[in-house]
Short mmCIF file of C-alpha atoms and ligand atoms in Angstrom, two decimals:
data_model
loop_
_atom_site.label_atom_id
_atom_site.label_comp_id
_atom_site.label_asym_id
_atom_site.label_seq_id
_atom_site.Cartn_x
_atom_site.Cartn_y
_atom_site.Cartn_z
CA UNK A 575 28.72 112.53 66.96
CA UNK A 576 27.35 115.14 69.29
CA UNK A 577 27.03 114.35 72.92
CA UNK A 578 23.20 114.14 72.98
CA UNK A 579 23.06 111.43 70.34
CA UNK A 580 25.87 109.58 71.93
CA UNK A 581 24.05 109.50 75.24
CA UNK A 582 20.77 108.38 73.70
CA UNK A 583 22.39 105.46 71.94
CA UNK A 584 24.77 104.41 74.63
CA UNK A 585 22.26 104.58 77.42
CA UNK A 586 19.72 102.53 75.56
CA UNK A 587 22.40 99.98 74.91
CA UNK A 588 23.25 100.17 78.60
CA UNK A 589 26.90 100.71 77.99
CA UNK A 590 26.90 103.94 79.92
CA UNK A 591 29.03 102.68 82.74
CA UNK A 592 31.84 101.78 80.42
CA UNK A 593 31.88 105.38 79.26
CA UNK A 594 32.29 106.81 82.69
CA UNK A 595 31.68 110.49 83.17
CA UNK A 596 34.75 112.10 81.69
CA UNK A 597 34.67 110.19 78.49
CA UNK A 598 31.64 112.09 77.30
CA UNK A 599 33.48 115.35 77.46
CA UNK A 600 36.81 114.06 76.30
CA UNK A 601 36.07 111.58 73.59
CA UNK A 602 32.51 112.01 72.36
CA UNK A 603 33.80 113.79 69.30
CA UNK A 604 35.48 110.72 67.89
CA UNK A 605 33.65 107.80 69.37
CA UNK A 606 31.43 106.98 66.42
CA UNK A 607 33.66 104.19 65.23
CA UNK A 608 33.99 102.95 68.76
CA UNK A 609 30.27 102.82 69.29
CA UNK A 610 29.68 100.75 66.21
CA UNK A 611 32.25 98.30 67.36
CA UNK A 612 30.72 98.26 70.78
CA UNK A 613 27.38 97.24 69.43
CA UNK A 614 28.99 94.33 67.71
CA UNK A 615 30.40 93.22 71.04
CA UNK A 616 27.11 92.30 72.61
CA UNK A 617 28.14 89.24 74.52
CA UNK A 618 31.56 90.38 75.54
CA UNK A 619 30.64 90.38 79.17
CA UNK A 620 33.03 87.69 80.22
CA UNK A 621 36.23 85.93 79.50
CA UNK A 622 34.72 83.60 76.92
CA UNK A 623 33.44 86.57 74.97
CA UNK A 624 36.97 87.75 74.55
CA UNK A 625 37.68 84.94 72.15
CA UNK A 626 35.39 86.62 69.66
CA UNK A 627 37.16 89.94 69.97
CA UNK A 628 38.20 91.50 66.71
CA UNK A 629 41.93 91.19 66.05
CA UNK A 630 42.27 94.96 66.31
CA UNK A 631 41.39 94.66 70.00
CA UNK A 632 44.82 93.16 70.50
CA UNK A 633 43.38 90.61 72.87
CA UNK A 634 46.07 88.03 73.51
CA UNK A 635 45.05 84.64 72.19
CA UNK A 636 43.30 83.06 75.13
CA UNK A 637 43.95 79.40 75.58
CA UNK A 638 41.10 77.66 77.35
CA UNK A 639 41.45 77.93 81.09
CA UNK A 640 42.02 74.84 83.21
CA UNK A 641 38.88 73.84 85.12
CA UNK A 642 38.49 75.32 88.59
CA UNK A 643 39.20 71.93 90.19
CA UNK A 644 42.28 71.19 88.09
CA UNK A 645 44.59 71.85 91.03
CA UNK A 646 44.40 69.37 93.89
CA UNK A 647 42.69 70.55 97.07
CA UNK A 648 42.57 69.27 100.63
CA UNK A 649 46.26 69.00 101.50
CA UNK A 650 47.42 70.48 104.81
CA UNK A 651 48.14 74.20 104.58
CA UNK A 652 51.81 74.52 103.59
CA UNK A 653 53.97 76.58 105.92
CA UNK A 654 55.53 79.64 104.35
CA UNK A 655 59.15 79.25 103.38
CA UNK A 656 61.40 81.51 105.44
CA UNK A 657 64.16 83.70 104.18
CA UNK A 658 67.18 82.73 106.25
CA UNK A 659 69.25 85.45 107.86
CA UNK A 660 72.75 85.21 106.43
CA UNK A 661 73.98 88.01 108.67
CA UNK A 662 75.78 87.32 111.91
CA UNK A 663 75.68 90.70 113.71
CA UNK A 664 72.84 91.17 116.18
CA UNK A 665 70.14 93.48 114.86
CA UNK A 666 70.97 92.85 111.23
CA UNK A 667 68.97 90.79 108.78
CA UNK A 668 70.89 90.09 105.62
CA UNK A 669 69.67 87.92 102.75
CA UNK A 670 69.39 87.57 99.00
CA UNK A 671 66.24 87.56 96.89
CA UNK A 672 66.57 86.33 93.33
CA UNK A 673 63.67 86.97 90.96
CA UNK A 674 63.82 84.23 88.40
CA UNK A 675 61.70 82.06 86.12
CA UNK A 676 61.07 78.63 87.61
CA UNK A 677 59.19 75.59 86.39
CA UNK A 678 56.58 73.77 88.39
CA UNK A 679 54.31 70.88 87.56
CA UNK A 680 50.82 71.93 88.67
CA UNK A 681 48.74 70.17 86.02
CA UNK A 682 49.51 66.55 85.17
CA UNK A 683 51.99 66.33 82.33
CA UNK A 684 52.27 70.12 81.94
CA UNK A 685 54.83 72.49 83.27
CA UNK A 686 54.09 76.01 84.42
CA UNK A 687 56.66 78.77 84.34
CA UNK A 688 56.37 81.09 87.33
CA UNK A 689 58.45 84.13 88.11
CA UNK A 690 59.47 83.67 91.68
CA UNK A 691 61.62 84.93 94.50
CA UNK A 692 64.19 82.24 95.29
CA UNK A 693 62.07 79.74 93.40
CA UNK A 694 64.81 77.24 92.95
CA UNK A 695 65.53 77.26 96.68
CA UNK A 696 64.60 74.37 98.90
CA UNK A 697 61.08 73.87 100.11
CA UNK A 698 59.23 75.33 97.19
CA UNK A 699 57.55 72.12 96.08
CA UNK A 700 54.65 72.51 98.52
CA UNK A 701 54.25 76.17 97.78
CA UNK A 702 55.35 76.88 94.25
CA UNK A 703 54.22 80.48 94.35
CA UNK A 704 54.79 82.56 97.47
CA UNK A 705 58.09 84.33 98.05
CA UNK A 706 59.87 83.42 101.30
CA UNK A 707 58.73 85.06 104.55
CA UNK A 708 60.94 87.84 105.85
CA UNK A 709 60.54 87.63 109.62
CA UNK A 710 62.27 90.52 111.38
CA UNK A 711 62.07 92.73 114.47
CA UNK A 712 61.64 96.39 115.20
CA UNK A 713 65.07 97.97 115.28
CA UNK A 714 66.55 95.50 112.80
CA UNK A 715 68.58 96.76 109.90
CA UNK A 716 67.49 94.84 106.82
CA UNK A 717 69.82 94.39 103.91
CA UNK A 718 68.43 92.52 100.93
CA UNK A 719 70.56 91.83 97.91
CA UNK A 720 68.21 91.66 94.93
CA UNK A 721 69.30 89.78 91.84
CA UNK A 722 67.08 90.27 88.82
CA UNK A 723 67.09 87.20 86.60
CA UNK A 724 63.85 88.15 84.87
CA UNK A 725 63.59 89.09 81.21
CA UNK A 726 62.26 92.50 82.38
CA UNK A 727 63.46 95.27 84.67
CA UNK A 728 62.05 95.08 88.16
CA UNK A 729 62.22 96.56 91.64
CA UNK A 730 61.33 95.32 95.11
CA UNK A 731 58.85 97.47 96.96
CA UNK A 732 58.43 97.00 100.72
CA UNK A 733 54.70 97.49 100.88
CA UNK A 734 53.68 99.43 103.99
CA UNK A 735 57.09 99.79 105.59
CA UNK A 736 58.52 103.21 106.45
CA UNK A 737 61.71 102.70 104.44
CA UNK A 738 63.63 105.65 102.91
CA UNK A 739 62.16 106.66 99.54
CA UNK A 740 65.34 105.70 97.67
CA UNK A 741 65.19 102.17 99.14
CA UNK A 742 61.52 101.58 98.41
CA UNK A 743 61.66 100.09 94.92
CA UNK A 744 60.03 103.04 93.19
CA UNK A 745 59.31 102.67 89.46
CA UNK A 746 61.99 105.30 88.84
CA UNK A 747 64.63 103.02 90.36
CA UNK A 748 64.45 100.05 88.01
CA UNK A 749 66.91 97.18 88.32
CA UNK A 750 67.78 95.94 84.84
CA UNK A 751 67.66 92.27 83.84
CA UNK A 752 70.85 90.65 85.06
CA UNK A 753 71.60 93.46 87.52
CA UNK A 754 71.99 93.29 91.29
CA UNK A 755 70.93 95.89 93.82
CA UNK A 756 71.14 96.07 97.60
CA UNK A 757 68.17 97.51 99.48
CA UNK A 758 68.93 98.67 102.99
CA UNK A 759 66.68 100.07 105.70
CA UNK A 760 66.21 100.08 109.47
CA UNK A 761 62.84 99.28 111.00
CA UNK A 762 61.86 101.95 113.52
CA UNK A 763 60.14 101.30 116.86
CA UNK A 764 56.39 101.02 116.44
CA UNK A 765 56.65 99.46 112.98
CA UNK A 766 55.61 95.95 114.04
CA UNK A 767 52.95 94.65 111.69
CA UNK A 768 52.17 92.53 108.66
CA UNK A 769 53.65 93.66 105.38
CA UNK A 770 54.67 92.28 102.01
CA UNK A 771 57.07 92.80 99.16
CA UNK A 772 56.46 92.81 95.43
CA UNK A 773 57.83 94.33 92.21
CA UNK A 774 56.92 97.90 91.27
CA UNK A 775 58.15 98.62 87.73
CA UNK A 776 55.78 100.93 85.89
CA UNK A 777 53.46 99.08 83.48
CA UNK A 778 54.88 95.69 84.48
CA UNK A 779 53.88 95.32 88.14
CA UNK A 780 50.68 93.43 87.34
CA UNK A 781 52.43 90.87 85.15
CA UNK A 782 55.32 90.32 87.54
CA UNK A 783 52.95 89.75 90.44
CA UNK A 784 50.54 87.48 88.56
CA UNK A 785 53.49 85.36 87.43
CA UNK A 786 54.30 84.80 91.09
CA UNK A 787 56.45 87.60 92.50
CA UNK A 788 55.18 88.53 95.96
CA UNK A 789 56.14 87.53 99.47
CA UNK A 790 55.22 88.22 103.11
CA UNK A 791 57.01 90.29 105.74
CA UNK A 792 56.39 90.24 109.48
CA UNK A 793 57.89 92.85 111.76
CA UNK A 794 57.74 91.89 115.43
CA UNK A 795 57.74 94.03 118.55
CA UNK A 796 59.62 93.05 121.70
CA UNK A 797 56.52 93.74 123.80
CA UNK A 798 53.89 92.04 121.61
CA UNK A 799 50.92 91.29 123.92
CA UNK A 800 49.81 88.42 121.66
CA UNK A 801 53.22 86.77 121.43
CA UNK A 802 51.89 83.76 123.35
CA UNK A 803 49.45 82.76 120.61
CA UNK A 804 50.49 80.15 118.06
CA UNK A 805 50.63 81.92 114.70
CA UNK A 806 49.23 80.85 111.38
CA UNK A 807 50.05 82.62 108.14
CA UNK A 808 47.66 82.76 105.21
CA UNK A 809 49.08 84.49 102.16
CA UNK A 810 46.41 84.72 99.48
CA UNK A 811 47.33 84.96 95.83
CA UNK A 812 45.47 84.59 92.63
CA UNK A 813 46.37 82.30 89.74
CA UNK A 814 45.02 82.07 86.22
CA UNK A 815 46.15 78.94 84.48
CA UNK A 816 45.50 77.73 80.93
CA UNK A 817 44.90 74.05 80.14
CA UNK A 818 48.38 73.85 78.65
CA UNK A 819 49.82 74.87 82.03
CA UNK A 820 50.81 78.37 80.95
CA UNK A 821 49.96 81.56 82.84
CA UNK A 822 48.17 83.61 80.17
CA UNK A 823 48.70 87.33 79.59
CA UNK A 824 46.01 89.77 80.67
CA UNK A 825 42.99 90.06 78.40
CA UNK A 826 40.77 93.12 78.00
CA UNK A 827 38.56 92.23 80.94
CA UNK A 828 41.60 91.68 83.14
CA UNK A 829 42.91 95.13 82.28
CA UNK A 830 39.55 96.77 82.83
CA UNK A 831 38.55 95.12 86.10
CA UNK A 832 41.83 93.78 87.36
CA UNK A 833 42.86 90.19 86.87
CA UNK A 834 41.15 87.36 88.70
CA UNK A 835 42.17 83.82 87.88
CA UNK A 836 40.14 80.69 88.48
CA UNK A 837 42.28 79.82 91.51
CA UNK A 838 42.75 81.54 94.85
CA UNK A 839 45.78 80.05 96.53
CA UNK A 840 46.66 80.07 100.23
CA UNK A 841 50.42 79.76 100.68
CA UNK A 842 50.42 78.43 97.13
CA UNK A 843 47.82 75.71 97.72
CA UNK A 844 44.24 75.46 96.53
CA UNK A 845 41.69 75.00 99.30
CA UNK A 846 44.04 73.52 101.90
CA UNK A 847 43.04 71.92 105.17
CA UNK A 848 43.67 73.65 108.50
CA UNK A 849 43.33 72.01 111.91
CA UNK A 850 42.88 74.34 114.86
CA UNK A 851 43.60 72.72 118.24
CA UNK A 852 43.92 75.85 120.32
CA UNK A 853 43.24 79.54 119.90
CA UNK A 854 45.43 80.91 117.12
CA UNK A 855 46.59 84.23 115.78
CA UNK A 856 46.13 84.36 112.03
CA UNK A 857 47.88 86.82 109.77
CA UNK A 858 46.05 87.31 106.49
CA UNK A 859 47.55 88.87 103.38
CA UNK A 860 45.47 89.77 100.33
CA UNK A 861 48.23 89.63 97.73
CA UNK A 862 45.80 89.11 94.85
CA UNK A 863 46.08 91.51 91.91
CA UNK A 864 42.44 92.50 92.03
CA UNK A 865 40.38 90.03 94.00
CA UNK A 866 38.52 91.27 97.05
CA UNK A 867 38.44 88.80 99.92
CA UNK A 868 35.48 89.10 102.23
CA UNK A 869 36.50 86.48 104.76
CA UNK A 870 33.98 84.44 106.67
CA UNK A 871 34.09 81.23 108.69
CA UNK A 872 30.28 81.01 108.77
CA UNK A 873 27.81 82.48 111.22
CA UNK A 874 28.76 79.99 113.94
CA UNK A 875 32.46 80.70 113.96
CA UNK A 876 33.04 84.26 115.07
CA UNK A 877 36.53 85.68 115.19
CA UNK A 878 38.33 88.64 116.72
CA UNK A 879 40.19 91.20 114.64
CA UNK A 880 43.31 92.34 116.46
CA UNK A 881 45.35 93.99 113.73
CA UNK A 882 45.43 95.79 110.41
CA UNK A 883 48.24 96.49 107.92
CA UNK A 884 50.39 98.44 110.34
CA UNK A 885 50.02 96.19 113.37
CA UNK A 886 47.76 95.79 116.37
CA UNK A 887 44.55 97.69 116.93
CA UNK A 888 44.05 99.59 120.15
CA UNK A 889 41.12 97.37 121.13
CA UNK A 890 40.23 93.95 119.76
CA UNK A 891 37.11 93.84 117.58
CA UNK A 892 35.18 90.89 118.99
CA UNK A 893 32.48 88.73 117.45
CA UNK A 894 33.13 89.33 113.76
CA UNK A 895 31.49 87.11 111.17
CA UNK A 896 33.18 88.78 108.20
CA UNK A 897 36.18 90.88 107.31
CA UNK A 898 36.80 92.51 103.94
CA UNK A 899 40.36 92.79 102.68
CA UNK A 900 40.82 94.71 99.45
CA UNK A 901 43.85 93.84 97.29
CA UNK A 902 47.02 94.80 99.15
CA UNK A 903 45.45 94.80 102.63
CA UNK A 904 46.42 92.63 105.59
CA UNK A 905 44.82 91.79 108.91
CA UNK A 906 45.45 89.87 112.11
CA UNK A 907 42.64 87.88 113.68
CA UNK A 908 42.26 85.53 116.61
CA UNK A 909 40.49 82.30 115.67
CA UNK A 910 39.10 80.36 118.61
CA UNK A 911 39.36 76.59 118.84
CA UNK A 912 36.02 76.49 120.68
CA UNK A 913 34.85 73.97 123.25
CA UNK A 914 33.94 71.05 121.00
CA UNK A 915 35.02 69.67 117.64
CA UNK A 916 33.49 71.41 114.62
CA UNK A 917 34.08 72.22 110.97
CA UNK A 918 34.00 75.42 108.98
CA UNK A 919 34.89 76.65 105.55
CA UNK A 920 37.02 79.73 105.26
CA UNK A 921 35.17 81.50 102.48
CA UNK A 922 35.57 84.59 100.36
CA UNK A 923 31.95 85.67 100.49
CA UNK A 924 30.12 87.51 97.73
CA UNK A 925 31.30 91.09 97.47
CA UNK A 926 30.08 93.36 94.71
CA UNK A 927 32.94 95.60 93.63
CA UNK A 928 30.94 96.57 90.55
CA UNK A 929 33.17 95.16 87.91
CA UNK A 930 32.49 96.73 84.54
CA UNK A 931 31.01 94.77 81.67
CA UNK A 932 31.72 95.38 78.02
CA UNK A 933 28.06 95.53 77.11
CA UNK A 934 26.08 95.85 80.33
CA UNK A 935 26.45 98.34 83.15
CA UNK A 936 28.35 96.04 85.43
CA UNK A 937 28.96 92.35 85.88
CA UNK A 938 27.11 90.41 88.55
CA UNK A 939 29.30 89.82 91.62
CA UNK A 940 31.28 86.59 91.68
CA UNK A 941 29.87 83.73 93.70
CA UNK A 942 31.37 82.87 97.08
CA UNK A 943 34.70 81.03 96.86
CA UNK A 944 35.87 78.37 99.35
CA UNK A 945 39.44 79.20 100.42
CA UNK A 946 40.24 76.55 103.02
CA UNK A 947 38.56 73.87 105.14
CA UNK A 948 39.01 74.30 108.84
CA UNK A 949 38.62 71.58 111.46
CA UNK A 950 38.33 72.71 115.06
CA UNK A 951 39.66 70.06 117.37
CA UNK A 952 40.16 71.68 120.79
CA UNK A 953 42.41 69.46 122.86
CA UNK A 954 40.77 68.36 126.05
CA UNK A 955 43.84 66.97 127.74
CA UNK A 956 44.03 69.02 130.94
CA UNK A 957 47.76 68.44 131.25
CA UNK A 958 48.33 70.13 127.92
CA UNK A 959 46.63 73.22 129.31
CA UNK A 960 43.56 74.93 128.05
CA UNK A 961 43.15 75.49 124.32
CA UNK A 962 41.78 78.96 125.09
CA UNK A 963 43.87 82.09 125.55
CA UNK A 964 42.65 85.48 126.51
CA UNK A 965 43.10 88.61 124.43
CA UNK A 966 43.93 91.72 126.44
CA UNK A 967 41.27 94.43 126.35
CA UNK A 968 43.90 96.94 125.25
CA UNK A 969 46.46 95.78 122.72
CA UNK A 970 48.41 99.02 122.49
CA UNK A 971 47.96 102.75 122.39
CA UNK A 972 47.27 104.44 119.08
CA UNK A 973 47.48 108.19 119.39
CA UNK A 974 45.15 110.00 117.01
CA UNK A 975 46.87 112.55 114.76
CA UNK A 976 46.68 116.18 115.83
CA UNK A 977 44.77 118.59 113.60
CA UNK A 978 46.17 118.52 110.06
CA UNK A 979 48.17 121.48 108.81
CA UNK A 980 47.83 120.58 105.14
CA UNK A 981 45.15 119.11 102.88
CA UNK A 982 45.60 116.82 99.89
CA UNK A 983 42.97 115.77 97.42
CA UNK A 984 43.02 112.59 95.34
CA UNK A 985 40.30 111.93 92.78
CA UNK A 986 40.01 108.60 91.00
CA UNK A 987 38.46 108.73 87.55
CA UNK A 988 38.29 106.53 84.50
CA UNK A 989 37.61 106.96 80.81
CA UNK A 990 37.12 104.36 78.13
CA UNK A 991 37.90 105.56 74.62
CA UNK A 992 36.64 102.76 72.43
CA UNK A 993 38.05 104.33 69.28
CA UNK A 994 41.54 104.30 70.73
CA UNK A 995 41.08 100.77 72.03
CA UNK A 996 40.36 99.61 68.50
CA UNK A 997 43.18 101.45 66.81
CA UNK A 998 45.61 98.80 65.58
CA UNK A 999 49.01 98.72 67.16
CA UNK A 1000 48.07 101.10 69.96
CA UNK A 1001 49.24 99.15 72.94
CA UNK A 1002 52.25 99.17 75.24
CA UNK A 1003 53.22 96.11 77.27
CA UNK A 1004 50.02 94.43 76.08
CA UNK A 1005 47.96 97.17 77.67
CA UNK A 1006 45.01 98.33 75.64
CA UNK A 1007 45.20 101.97 74.65
CA UNK A 1008 42.20 104.11 75.44
CA UNK A 1009 41.47 102.42 78.74
CA UNK A 1010 42.34 105.22 81.12
CA UNK A 1011 42.45 105.06 84.89
CA UNK A 1012 43.46 108.39 86.34
CA UNK A 1013 44.35 110.30 89.46
CA UNK A 1014 43.39 113.97 89.55
CA UNK A 1015 42.50 113.87 85.87
CA UNK A 1016 45.71 112.38 84.51
CA UNK A 1017 47.42 109.06 84.09
CA UNK A 1018 50.81 108.39 85.70
CA UNK A 1019 53.72 110.27 84.18
CA UNK A 1020 57.12 109.43 85.66
CA UNK A 1021 58.29 112.97 84.96
CA UNK A 1022 55.45 114.67 86.80
CA UNK A 1023 54.97 115.31 90.49
CA UNK A 1024 51.29 114.89 91.37
CA UNK A 1025 51.33 116.23 94.93
CA UNK A 1026 53.90 117.83 97.21
CA UNK A 1027 54.19 117.40 100.98
CA UNK A 1028 56.46 118.76 103.67
CA UNK A 1029 58.05 116.23 105.94
CA UNK A 1030 56.66 115.89 109.45
CA UNK A 1031 53.54 117.87 108.57
CA UNK A 1032 50.29 116.15 109.51
CA UNK A 1033 48.04 116.04 106.48
CA UNK A 1034 44.46 115.19 105.78
CA UNK A 1035 43.97 113.41 102.48
CA UNK A 1036 40.56 113.32 100.85
CA UNK A 1037 40.26 110.40 98.46
CA UNK A 1038 37.27 110.53 96.20
CA UNK A 1039 36.18 107.79 93.83
CA UNK A 1040 34.38 109.22 90.81
CA UNK A 1041 34.28 105.96 88.92
CA UNK A 1042 31.76 103.17 88.82
CA UNK A 1043 33.84 100.53 90.56
CA UNK A 1044 35.76 100.07 93.83
CA UNK A 1045 39.44 101.03 93.93
CA UNK A 1046 41.80 100.31 96.87
CA UNK A 1047 43.90 103.42 97.60
CA UNK A 1048 47.48 102.77 98.76
CA UNK A 1049 50.12 105.24 99.94
CA UNK A 1050 53.82 104.36 100.24
CA UNK A 1051 56.25 104.98 103.03
CA UNK A 1052 53.92 105.45 105.95
CA UNK A 1053 50.83 104.23 107.76
CA UNK A 1054 47.70 106.34 107.95
CA UNK A 1055 44.57 106.54 110.07
CA UNK A 1056 41.19 106.51 108.38
CA UNK A 1057 39.17 109.40 109.84
CA UNK A 1058 35.87 108.76 108.16
CA UNK A 1059 33.95 107.93 105.02
CA UNK A 1060 31.29 109.84 103.18
CA UNK A 1061 28.73 108.57 100.69
CA UNK A 1062 25.68 110.35 99.34
CA UNK A 1063 26.31 113.18 101.79
CA UNK A 1064 26.24 110.81 104.76
CA UNK A 1065 29.41 110.98 106.82
CA UNK A 1066 30.46 107.98 108.88
CA UNK A 1067 33.36 108.52 111.27
CA UNK A 1068 35.72 105.56 111.38
CA UNK A 1069 34.57 103.55 114.42
CA UNK A 1070 38.06 102.51 115.61
CA UNK A 1071 41.67 103.62 115.42
CA UNK A 1072 43.94 101.56 113.20
CA UNK A 1073 47.13 101.86 111.17
CA UNK A 1074 46.66 101.19 107.50
CA UNK A 1075 48.45 101.73 104.22
CA UNK A 1076 45.63 100.57 101.96
CA UNK A 1077 41.95 101.49 102.11
CA UNK A 1078 39.11 100.60 99.80
CA UNK A 1079 37.11 103.44 98.24
CA UNK A 1080 33.70 102.59 96.82
CA UNK A 1081 32.14 104.38 93.85
CA UNK A 1082 30.95 107.87 94.85
CA UNK A 1083 32.62 107.46 98.20
CA UNK A 1084 35.00 109.91 99.86
CA UNK A 1085 37.49 108.53 102.36
CA UNK A 1086 39.41 110.90 104.63
CA UNK A 1087 42.71 109.85 106.13
CA UNK A 1088 45.31 111.51 108.36
CA UNK A 1089 48.95 110.83 107.67
CA UNK A 1090 52.48 112.17 107.80
CA UNK A 1091 55.64 111.57 105.78
CA UNK A 1092 58.87 111.72 107.70
CA UNK A 1093 61.50 111.41 104.97
CA UNK A 1094 62.23 113.60 101.97
CA UNK A 1095 61.99 112.01 98.54
CA UNK A 1096 59.44 110.60 96.16
CA UNK A 1097 56.60 108.36 97.28
CA UNK A 1098 54.02 106.61 95.14
CA UNK A 1099 50.31 106.43 95.76
CA UNK A 1100 47.98 104.38 93.61
CA UNK A 1101 45.10 102.01 93.17
CA UNK A 1102 46.23 98.56 94.33
CA UNK A 1103 44.33 96.79 91.57
CA UNK A 1104 47.63 96.24 89.82
CA UNK A 1105 46.23 96.51 86.30
CA UNK A 1106 44.82 99.93 87.15
CA UNK A 1107 48.14 100.97 88.64
CA UNK A 1108 49.92 99.89 85.45
CA UNK A 1109 47.35 101.71 83.33
CA UNK A 1110 48.15 104.95 85.15
CA UNK A 1111 46.05 105.15 88.32
CA UNK A 1112 49.17 106.20 90.23
CA UNK A 1113 50.71 109.45 91.32
CA UNK A 1114 54.00 110.72 92.72
CA UNK A 1115 54.11 112.49 96.07
CA UNK A 1116 57.18 114.65 96.43
CA UNK A 1117 58.15 115.10 100.07
CA UNK A 1118 60.45 118.06 100.72
CU1 C2O B 1496 51.87 97.19 97.18
CU2 C2O B 1496 52.86 100.65 95.46
O1 C2O B 1496 52.37 98.91 96.28
CU1 CU B 1497 53.24 99.92 98.63
CU1 CU B 1498 41.47 100.56 90.55
#
């Protein structure tokens, strides 16, 4: 089929967005078969449509999903489990993380097999999902013995932390099933912030995370100006559960848009209850595979953002009514108890990340999702002190990077080759062939270096999204500063200084960041929609 005919047919059928830009050039020559199949897939715009997929699509058999209220709601927010320090020397944190299958009873009469860190350890009944919190300090040397009891190879990646490249759980450093590996790193001054850990094996990260492998890390500074605030931790994860209690494999829509289950869990619980009696510091983790969380407590309940991925902002951002965290991102906010009792719902508001449809341009955005119910009950007992605490006007100093000496360019693109998707037997690890998510025109190849950097050189990275959906960009081993964003020729400088390791990039948007790598070795950068990462939207940065 020549390109002109292809366009005429596909555009009238409104499937153009599926065949994003590059596909016309690359695959138009052999897409005839694909197109015919496409037209037979008219109502494949959602999960239910997948049940009608032709067998050649290799869609895993989808058991019906449990209803969205199948998990109990309304229990108090569980505290995160903590990883105990087994070390005795000052300044050393030593512990063991075991990745292992564990059984939990979430639905009455059904058992669910998770893959978990230290799942059989004590205290996991309230929170059957989240890995234990690693709570450490700047200057600490962290030594984690990792025991892989999964049926797959795995790694542990220390998302956001400046650990040496050979300790960072790269996909090239797989730990085989049954094997043990010790990760060791020292946390430098200035690294205080909110991080997390998760597996990073190529083509299996998405599955290992959606089966439950992810946990929080907090690095504390000795001179934390907000140390006096009571802290609350909200670790958000996503769970898709079938009626039989199983966690189903990814289907085609999951691979294309990133997986979103019917449940968003906070510390492993659905829609828990939170009571705020005095001003609190909340740390928020978006550990979902693909779900964007646009947090809101309603118009009445404004909050203050005080931190991003890599720790405190320079100045608090007062009076916020919403805060968007893309998958992988974290934030710190101050939530005020207020002067009188009130109620609010912590909500993930509507955010249109332009998920692709099989037969329309894009799917409508998901409706708002209630995450937790919050009761504000400021204590009025004068002897107990005021429930209000003040936030200093300056939290710390963030020095802007000097002028960059090197430039790097990252371009996100995608291509859907329907013919390849339909070819029988053409899938690896359950991933559909022909669904290509790329960086600088190519999918991830473990043998190829995508970009090269020199250590200690300040670089400007230009990240451009030439696809039709949002992708969160993430760079390993360092924190960066967003300089500005550009869309439709309009440049918006970033309004405040912050340390990040993950930044969302909208379709047709260009995000510019400044960053530096300080250690030689290989670093990954990728889209943090884990399905896209597994499908190849990842590159290797070689630092020399
Ligand atoms: Cu959170 Cu390379 O990942
Ligand atoms: Cu990372
Ligand atoms: Cu992506």
